[in-house]
Each structure stands twice: as structure tokens, then as C-alpha cells.
Amino acid sequence: MLCSGTRIKTRKRNIAAPLDPSAFADAVVQIYLDNAGDLELVARSIESSDLNFSRYGDTFFEVVFAGGRTQPGTLKPDEGERHPYSIIECEAKRDAILLSVIYIQKILRRRPFLIKNLENVMRRLLQSLELFEENERKKLAIFTALAFSQKLSGLPPETVFQPLLKDNLVAKGLVLSFMTDFFKDYLVDNSLDDLISLLKRGKIEDDLLQFFPSTKRSAEGFSEHFTKAGLVPLVEYNEKKIFEVKLKEMKSALTTQIVEESDMSEVIETVKQRVKDAKLPDIEVIRILWDVIMDAVQWSGKNQQQNANSALRQVKTWAKLLNSFCTSGNIELELIYKVQMQCYEDAKLMKLFPEIVRSLYDQDVLAEDTILHWFRKGTNPKGRYAF
């Protein structure tokens, strides 16, 4: 206001809107009803409205998913208007549910702060899977898959997947059923690599067995279930991951034994047991053994002769271990290739190839025929002529 030529600022009073989520919900429901569920028209009406989304964001998404307000802490309908165009009420088909995903995306672009409210409501819905019918759970799985496929305004995978890991939901098989539907629908539009990346961001990629009830929680159970569901690439991925874990465990156990210079028979028995458990191919075993034996060498920084002596001493010490698993000419040839590659790539060993091969021959690890075959027909060219 102006007073005697001087401007005096008046303080605005913050008049709080009444805390009335039911009135907000009724208003959103009425928009759905006025537009007969046409989500394009609903989105336009909502964008032009002056509804208080910052206060009632959770209520808004309750109306989107369930058709109206739900009772606090439950999924039971609360008093007030409802509409029949919700995600739970639509057909359990990708095309039908995709319309809702696109609709929500439009709302979030206009009001990005609502992503937190979407997270809240999705978390509550997924933690309450036992309250839904099977067909309704399928709709939620399809929605979740499409939401991530459409990259719904940065919806964080962790806040969606982690709430599923409630013991009672897992024990009833509800989580496994939900995730199976989710995997199938997500892979319609995305690659397996995309799925694994998503699971990593959700911090659940390392142990997919946690979705299984305890009675079915095994590698065999995983393979059987997802093979039957038509998700063979996921089965192959999991088998490869299990194989890599067992490989790492074997290397770790073997490295410890070799560094500590354990009894030879004990080391051989350890390898045999690990090979049996992991179903490792023989060629893979000989590669691992060579790597572990060489990794345990105490290398000198500059003294080449000392390095040579240490490497040859290590070969001689553990020749019996190599011999126990060099059970055919093909495996012996693979060992030569392995030695060849290491000597070619490691400057410390560049001149040692003939001496290592000679030592392996003297210790009966390599047969003369194998060495001659390598000399005449060796297929790996790296360093071959220098050696």
C-alpha cells in the first residue's frame, strides 16, 4: 500500500488449505468420470486444475491405481467417490496398461515431484500383494515392467523391488509369481542385458534365489521354474553366474593352500572336490591351476634371474598337481598354450618359455608327442616363432 508517498510492505499470511484428502480424491475421481476414463482427456483436465498435488500426491496415485481412496495402511476402499477406469480394473493386457503408464508419464513431466508419491504408493501396493487377486497381481507386474521399459521419470528400481522381499510374501510364492510375470513382460521390449542392468540398480541381481520360497530355493529349482516359464536366457545367465562364483571360490581356496604350501595330496583333493561341485570342464581346470600357481610366485622387481629361478621352482614344486589333471593330450596342449600366452604377455617370463616346457616335460606333466604336436601344428601364433 502507499502512505504519504512511502511504500509499506504488507506481510502475506500463509493460509493453510484444509487437510482434506477425501475432497481431493473426489475431485480427481470426478475428472475421470467427466471424461469417461479417456486418459488423454483426464490428463489435460488434471494439468489445468488447481488441485493441491504437493499435499495429496499419495491420494492421487491411490485414485490412479485403485479407483479411489484406500483406508490408511490398507488397500480397502475408503468412503467417497470411485471410478471404474483404474489400473486394477483395466484388462490385464500390455496395450491397456501402457495407456496408464503414458498417462502417468505426462502427469510426472508437469509435476516431477510426484515421483516420490508414486514410489510410496507402489511400495505399499507391492508389500500387500496377498490382498490382490491373481489377475490383479498380474496387472501390477505388467505395469511395473512397462514403467521401467518406458523409463517412467527415473522411477528407482530399488524402491520397487526391495519391498517385495517380505518373508510372508516370498513364503507364499507371491513374489516369485510377480517377478516371473515382470520378467516376461519386461523382456518383450528389452534385452537380457537391460534386465540385468535394471536388477543391479535394484540391488537384487546378486541373488535371484531370494524370490523363491525356502523349499524351492536351489539352482535346480531356479532352472526348472524359469525354463517352464519360457525364460531360458535368464536360466543360462544364472547358471553362468553360479559357475563364475564357484570358479572364484575355487581360485581363492587354492591360492590360500598354495601360498601356505599345503600338503600336495590335500591340495589335489580340494581341487577334485571343487571341480565336482562346480562341474568344471577339464580344460578350464588346467587354466585355473596354472594361473594360481604363477600368481603365487614371489616376483622380484628388477632381478630377471631371480624371477626365472622363482618361476621354475614353482613349476617344479607343483608339477604333481598339474600332472593329476593333465589326463589327455588335448589338456596337455591347452597347458602349453596357456604357458605360451603368459610368456608372450609377461615381460618377466618372455625368455622362459622353453625352460618351463622343458621342466614340465622332465616332471612328466607334458608328453613328448604333445610338445612335438605344438611345434608342428600349434594354432596359437602369439610369440610362437620367437619361442
Coordinates of C-alpha atoms in Angstrom, one line a residue:
M1 CA 0.0 0.0 0.0
L2 CA 1.0 3.6 -0.4
C3 CA 1.1 6.0 2.6
S4 CA 2.4 9.7 2.3
G5 CA 4.5 8.6 -0.7
T6 CA 6.2 5.8 1.1
R7 CA 5.6 2.1 0.1
I8 CA 4.9 -0.1 3.0
K9 CA 5.2 -3.8 2.5
T10 CA 2.4 -5.9 3.9
R11 CA 3.2 -9.5 5.1
K12 CA 1.1 -12.2 3.4
R13 CA -0.5 -14.6 5.8
N14 CA 0.1 -18.3 5.0
I15 CA -3.4 -19.6 5.0
A16 CA -3.2 -23.4 5.1
A17 CA -5.6 -25.4 2.9
P18 CA -7.7 -27.7 4.9
L19 CA -6.3 -31.2 5.3
D20 CA -9.0 -33.0 3.3
P21 CA -7.7 -35.8 1.2
S22 CA -11.2 -37.2 0.7
A23 CA -12.3 -34.0 -1.1
F24 CA -9.2 -34.1 -3.2
A25 CA -9.8 -37.8 -4.1
D26 CA -13.4 -37.0 -5.0
A27 CA -12.3 -34.2 -7.3
V28 CA -9.9 -36.4 -9.2
V29 CA -12.5 -39.2 -9.4
Q30 CA -14.9 -36.7 -10.9
I31 CA -12.4 -35.8 -13.6
Y32 CA -12.2 -39.4 -14.6
L33 CA -16.0 -39.7 -14.7
D34 CA -16.5 -36.5 -16.6
N35 CA -14.1 -37.7 -19.3
A36 CA -15.4 -41.3 -19.3
G37 CA -12.0 -42.6 -18.5
D38 CA -10.3 -41.2 -21.6
L39 CA -6.8 -40.8 -20.1
E40 CA -5.7 -38.3 -22.7
L41 CA -8.6 -36.0 -21.7
V42 CA -8.2 -36.8 -18.0
A43 CA -4.5 -35.8 -18.2
R44 CA -5.5 -32.4 -19.8
S45 CA -8.1 -31.7 -17.2
I46 CA -5.7 -32.6 -14.3
E47 CA -3.0 -30.4 -15.9
S48 CA -5.3 -27.4 -16.0
S49 CA -6.7 -28.0 -12.5
D50 CA -5.6 -26.2 -9.3
L51 CA -5.7 -29.3 -7.2
N52 CA -3.1 -29.5 -4.4
F53 CA -0.9 -32.3 -5.6
S54 CA 2.0 -31.4 -3.4
R55 CA -0.1 -32.2 -0.3
Y56 CA -2.2 -35.1 -1.7
G57 CA 0.2 -36.8 -4.1
D58 CA -0.2 -40.3 -2.5
T59 CA -4.0 -39.9 -2.6
F60 CA -3.8 -39.1 -6.3
F61 CA -2.0 -42.3 -7.1
E62 CA -4.4 -44.3 -5.0
V63 CA -7.1 -43.0 -7.3
V64 CA -5.0 -43.9 -10.3
F65 CA -4.3 -47.5 -9.2
A66 CA -7.4 -48.3 -7.2
G67 CA -10.1 -46.0 -8.5
G68 CA -10.5 -44.1 -5.2
R69 CA -9.1 -43.6 -1.8
T70 CA -8.0 -46.6 0.3
Q71 CA -8.2 -46.9 4.0
P72 CA -5.0 -45.8 5.8
G73 CA -2.4 -48.7 5.9
T74 CA -4.7 -51.0 3.8
L75 CA -5.9 -51.4 0.3
K76 CA -9.6 -51.5 1.3
P77 CA -11.8 -48.9 -0.4
D78 CA -12.5 -45.8 1.8
E79 CA -15.6 -43.7 1.7
G80 CA -16.1 -41.4 -1.2
E81 CA -16.5 -41.5 -5.0
R82 CA -14.8 -44.1 -7.1
H83 CA -14.2 -44.6 -10.8
P84 CA -14.0 -47.8 -12.9
Y85 CA -11.0 -46.8 -15.0
S86 CA -8.2 -47.7 -12.6
I87 CA -5.1 -49.8 -13.4
I88 CA -6.6 -52.6 -11.1
E89 CA -9.8 -52.5 -13.1
C90 CA -8.5 -52.4 -16.6
E91 CA -7.7 -55.5 -18.8
A92 CA -4.6 -57.5 -17.9
K93 CA -3.1 -56.7 -21.3
R94 CA 0.0 -54.7 -22.2
D95 CA -1.7 -52.3 -24.5
A96 CA -4.4 -51.4 -22.0
I97 CA -1.9 -50.9 -19.2
L98 CA 0.5 -49.0 -21.4
L99 CA -2.1 -46.2 -21.7
S100 CA -1.9 -45.7 -17.9
V101 CA 1.9 -45.6 -18.0
I102 CA 1.9 -42.9 -20.7
Y103 CA -0.8 -41.0 -18.7
I104 CA 1.3 -41.1 -15.5
Q105 CA 4.4 -40.0 -17.5
K106 CA 2.5 -36.9 -18.7
I107 CA 1.5 -36.0 -15.2
L108 CA 5.1 -36.5 -13.9
R109 CA 6.5 -34.3 -16.6
R110 CA 4.3 -31.5 -15.4
R111 CA 4.8 -32.3 -11.7
P112 CA 8.1 -34.2 -11.3
F113 CA 7.9 -34.0 -7.5
L114 CA 5.1 -36.6 -7.7
I115 CA 7.7 -39.4 -8.4
K116 CA 8.1 -39.8 -4.6
N117 CA 4.4 -40.2 -4.2
L118 CA 4.3 -42.8 -7.0
E119 CA 7.1 -44.7 -5.2
N120 CA 5.2 -44.5 -1.9
V121 CA 2.0 -46.0 -3.4
M122 CA 3.8 -48.6 -5.5
R123 CA 5.7 -49.7 -2.4
R124 CA 2.5 -50.1 -0.4
L125 CA 0.8 -52.0 -3.2
L126 CA 3.7 -54.4 -3.7
Q127 CA 4.0 -55.0 0.0
S128 CA 0.4 -56.0 0.0
L129 CA 0.3 -58.5 -2.8
E130 CA -1.6 -61.0 -0.7
L131 CA -4.6 -58.7 -0.7
F132 CA -4.9 -58.8 -4.5
E133 CA -6.4 -61.5 -6.7
E134 CA -4.1 -63.3 -9.1
N135 CA -5.3 -61.3 -12.1
E136 CA -4.7 -58.0 -10.2
R137 CA -1.2 -59.0 -9.3
K138 CA -0.5 -59.7 -12.9
K139 CA -1.7 -56.2 -13.8
L140 CA 0.7 -54.8 -11.3
A141 CA 3.6 -56.8 -12.7
I142 CA 2.8 -55.7 -16.2
F143 CA 2.5 -52.1 -15.1
T144 CA 5.9 -52.3 -13.3
A145 CA 7.6 -53.8 -16.4
L146 CA 6.1 -51.2 -18.7
A147 CA 7.0 -48.4 -16.2
F148 CA 10.7 -49.4 -16.4
S149 CA 10.6 -50.1 -20.1
Q150 CA 9.2 -46.5 -20.6
K151 CA 11.8 -45.2 -18.1
L152 CA 9.0 -43.6 -16.1
S153 CA 10.6 -40.3 -14.9
G154 CA 13.5 -42.0 -13.2
L155 CA 11.5 -44.5 -11.1
P156 CA 14.2 -46.0 -8.9
P157 CA 14.3 -49.9 -9.2
E158 CA 15.5 -50.3 -5.6
T159 CA 12.4 -48.7 -4.1
V160 CA 10.2 -51.0 -6.2
F161 CA 12.0 -54.3 -5.8
Q162 CA 13.2 -54.2 -2.2
P163 CA 9.7 -54.0 -0.7
L164 CA 8.8 -57.3 -2.3
L165 CA 11.3 -59.2 -0.1
K166 CA 8.9 -59.6 2.8
D167 CA 9.2 -63.1 4.2
N168 CA 5.5 -63.8 4.2
L169 CA 5.1 -62.8 0.5
V170 CA 8.1 -64.9 -0.5
A171 CA 7.0 -67.9 1.5
K172 CA 3.5 -67.9 -0.2
G173 CA 5.2 -67.8 -3.7
L174 CA 3.5 -64.5 -4.5
V175 CA 6.8 -62.7 -5.1
L176 CA 8.1 -65.4 -7.5
S177 CA 4.8 -65.3 -9.4
F178 CA 5.0 -61.5 -9.6
M179 CA 8.7 -61.4 -10.7
T180 CA 8.1 -64.2 -13.3
D181 CA 5.3 -62.0 -14.9
F182 CA 7.5 -59.0 -14.6
F183 CA 10.5 -60.7 -16.3
K184 CA 8.3 -62.0 -19.2
D185 CA 6.8 -58.6 -19.8
Y186 CA 9.9 -56.6 -19.4
L187 CA 11.8 -58.8 -21.9
V188 CA 9.2 -58.2 -24.6
D189 CA 10.7 -54.7 -25.2
N190 CA 14.2 -55.1 -23.7
S191 CA 17.2 -57.3 -23.8
L192 CA 18.5 -59.6 -21.1
D193 CA 21.4 -57.2 -20.6
D194 CA 18.9 -54.4 -20.0
L195 CA 17.1 -56.6 -17.4
I196 CA 20.4 -57.5 -15.6
S197 CA 21.3 -53.8 -15.5
L198 CA 17.9 -53.0 -14.0
L199 CA 18.2 -55.7 -11.4
K200 CA 21.7 -54.4 -10.5
R201 CA 20.3 -50.9 -9.9
G202 CA 17.6 -52.6 -7.8
K203 CA 20.4 -54.3 -5.8
I204 CA 18.8 -57.8 -6.3
E205 CA 21.0 -59.1 -9.2
D206 CA 23.4 -61.0 -7.0
D207 CA 20.9 -63.5 -5.6
L208 CA 17.7 -64.0 -7.6
L209 CA 17.0 -67.1 -5.5
Q210 CA 15.7 -64.8 -2.7
F211 CA 12.4 -64.5 -4.6
F212 CA 11.9 -68.3 -4.2
P213 CA 10.2 -69.9 -1.2
S214 CA 12.8 -71.6 1.0
T215 CA 11.6 -75.1 -0.1
K216 CA 12.3 -74.3 -3.7
R217 CA 15.4 -72.1 -3.2
S218 CA 18.0 -74.0 -5.2
A219 CA 19.8 -73.7 -8.5
E220 CA 17.8 -76.7 -9.8
G221 CA 14.5 -75.1 -8.7
F222 CA 15.5 -71.8 -10.4
S223 CA 16.3 -73.6 -13.7
E224 CA 13.1 -75.7 -13.6
H225 CA 10.8 -72.8 -12.8
F226 CA 12.1 -70.3 -15.3
T227 CA 12.6 -72.9 -18.1
K228 CA 8.9 -73.8 -17.7
A229 CA 8.1 -70.1 -17.8
G230 CA 9.9 -69.8 -21.2
L231 CA 12.8 -67.7 -19.7
V232 CA 15.7 -69.8 -20.8
P233 CA 18.1 -66.9 -21.3
L234 CA 17.6 -66.0 -17.7
V235 CA 18.3 -69.6 -16.7
E236 CA 21.5 -69.6 -18.7
Y237 CA 22.6 -66.3 -17.2
N238 CA 22.0 -67.6 -13.7
E239 CA 23.9 -70.8 -14.4
K240 CA 26.9 -68.8 -15.8
K241 CA 26.8 -66.5 -12.7
I242 CA 26.8 -69.6 -10.3
F243 CA 29.7 -71.0 -12.4
E244 CA 31.7 -67.8 -12.0
V245 CA 31.1 -67.7 -8.3
K246 CA 32.3 -71.3 -7.8
L247 CA 35.3 -70.6 -10.0
K248 CA 36.2 -67.6 -7.8
E249 CA 35.7 -69.7 -4.7
M250 CA 38.0 -72.4 -6.1
K251 CA 40.7 -69.9 -7.0
S252 CA 40.5 -68.4 -3.6
A253 CA 40.8 -71.7 -1.7
L254 CA 43.5 -73.0 -4.0
T255 CA 45.6 -69.8 -3.7
T256 CA 45.5 -70.0 0.1
Q257 CA 46.7 -73.6 0.0
I258 CA 49.5 -72.9 -2.5
V259 CA 50.7 -69.8 -0.7
E260 CA 50.7 -71.8 2.6
E261 CA 52.4 -74.7 0.8
S262 CA 49.8 -77.2 2.0
D263 CA 50.3 -80.9 1.6
M264 CA 50.1 -81.9 -2.1
S265 CA 47.5 -84.6 -1.6
E266 CA 45.3 -82.2 0.3
V267 CA 45.5 -79.6 -2.5
I268 CA 44.7 -82.2 -5.1
E269 CA 41.7 -83.4 -3.1
T270 CA 40.5 -79.8 -2.7
V271 CA 40.6 -79.3 -6.5
K272 CA 38.9 -82.5 -7.2
Q273 CA 36.0 -81.7 -4.9
R274 CA 35.7 -78.2 -6.2
V275 CA 35.7 -79.4 -9.8
K276 CA 33.0 -81.9 -9.0
D277 CA 30.8 -79.3 -7.2
A278 CA 31.2 -76.7 -9.9
K279 CA 31.1 -79.2 -12.8
L280 CA 34.2 -77.5 -14.3
P281 CA 35.4 -78.7 -17.7
D282 CA 38.9 -80.2 -17.6
I283 CA 40.4 -77.5 -19.9
E284 CA 39.1 -74.8 -17.5
V285 CA 40.7 -76.6 -14.6
I286 CA 44.2 -76.7 -16.0
R287 CA 44.0 -73.0 -16.9
I288 CA 43.0 -72.1 -13.3
L289 CA 45.7 -74.3 -11.9
W290 CA 48.4 -72.6 -14.0
D291 CA 47.1 -69.1 -13.1
V292 CA 47.0 -69.8 -9.4
I293 CA 50.5 -71.4 -9.3
M294 CA 52.1 -68.5 -11.2
D295 CA 50.2 -65.8 -9.2
A296 CA 51.8 -67.3 -6.0
V297 CA 55.3 -66.7 -7.3
Q298 CA 57.3 -64.1 -5.3
W299 CA 58.4 -61.9 -8.1
S300 CA 61.5 -59.6 -7.8
G301 CA 61.2 -56.0 -9.1
K302 CA 64.3 -56.0 -11.3
N303 CA 66.3 -59.2 -10.9
Q304 CA 65.4 -61.2 -14.0
Q305 CA 67.4 -64.3 -13.0
Q306 CA 65.7 -64.3 -9.6
N307 CA 62.3 -64.2 -11.3
A308 CA 63.3 -67.0 -13.6
N309 CA 64.5 -69.2 -10.7
S310 CA 61.4 -68.4 -8.7
A311 CA 59.1 -69.3 -11.6
L312 CA 60.9 -72.6 -12.4
R313 CA 61.0 -73.5 -8.7
Q314 CA 57.2 -73.0 -8.5
V315 CA 56.7 -75.2 -11.6
K316 CA 58.8 -78.0 -10.2
T317 CA 57.1 -77.7 -6.7
W318 CA 53.5 -78.0 -8.1
A319 CA 54.2 -80.2 -11.2
K320 CA 52.4 -83.2 -9.5
L321 CA 49.3 -81.0 -9.1
L322 CA 49.3 -80.2 -12.8
N323 CA 50.0 -83.8 -13.7
S324 CA 47.0 -85.0 -11.7
F325 CA 44.7 -83.0 -14.1
C326 CA 46.6 -83.4 -17.3
T327 CA 44.8 -86.5 -18.3
S328 CA 44.8 -86.3 -22.1
G329 CA 46.9 -84.9 -24.9
N330 CA 44.3 -82.1 -25.5
I331 CA 44.6 -80.9 -21.9
E332 CA 48.4 -81.0 -22.1
L333 CA 48.2 -79.0 -25.3
E334 CA 45.9 -76.5 -23.6
L335 CA 48.5 -76.1 -20.8
I336 CA 51.2 -75.3 -23.4
Y337 CA 49.0 -72.7 -24.9
K338 CA 48.4 -71.2 -21.5
V339 CA 52.1 -71.1 -20.7
Q340 CA 52.7 -69.6 -24.2
M341 CA 50.2 -66.8 -23.7
Q342 CA 51.6 -65.9 -20.3
C343 CA 55.2 -65.9 -21.5
Y344 CA 54.2 -63.8 -24.5
E345 CA 52.3 -61.2 -22.5
D346 CA 54.5 -61.0 -19.4
A347 CA 58.0 -59.4 -19.9
K348 CA 59.3 -61.3 -16.8
L349 CA 58.6 -64.6 -18.5
M350 CA 59.3 -63.8 -22.2
K351 CA 62.6 -65.8 -22.3
L352 CA 61.4 -68.6 -20.0
F353 CA 59.0 -70.5 -22.3
P354 CA 61.5 -73.2 -23.4
E355 CA 62.7 -73.7 -19.9
I356 CA 59.2 -74.0 -18.5
V357 CA 58.2 -76.5 -21.2
R358 CA 61.4 -78.5 -20.5
S359 CA 60.6 -78.5 -16.8
L360 CA 57.1 -79.7 -17.4
Y361 CA 58.4 -82.4 -19.6
D362 CA 61.0 -83.5 -17.1
Q363 CA 58.3 -83.7 -14.4
D364 CA 56.1 -85.9 -16.7
V365 CA 53.4 -83.3 -17.0
L366 CA 53.9 -82.9 -20.8
A367 CA 54.5 -85.8 -23.1
E368 CA 57.0 -85.6 -26.0
D369 CA 54.2 -86.2 -28.5
T370 CA 52.3 -83.2 -27.2
I371 CA 55.4 -80.9 -27.4
L372 CA 56.1 -82.1 -31.0
H373 CA 52.4 -81.5 -32.0
W374 CA 52.6 -78.0 -30.6
F375 CA 55.9 -77.4 -32.6
R376 CA 54.4 -78.7 -35.9
K377 CA 50.8 -77.6 -35.7
G378 CA 50.4 -75.2 -32.9
T379 CA 47.5 -72.9 -33.7
N380 CA 48.2 -70.0 -31.4
P381 CA 50.6 -67.7 -33.2
K382 CA 51.4 -65.3 -30.3
G383 CA 55.2 -65.5 -29.7
R384 CA 55.3 -68.9 -31.3
Y385 CA 58.2 -68.2 -33.7
A386 CA 60.2 -66.4 -31.0
F387 CA 59.7 -69.3 -28.7

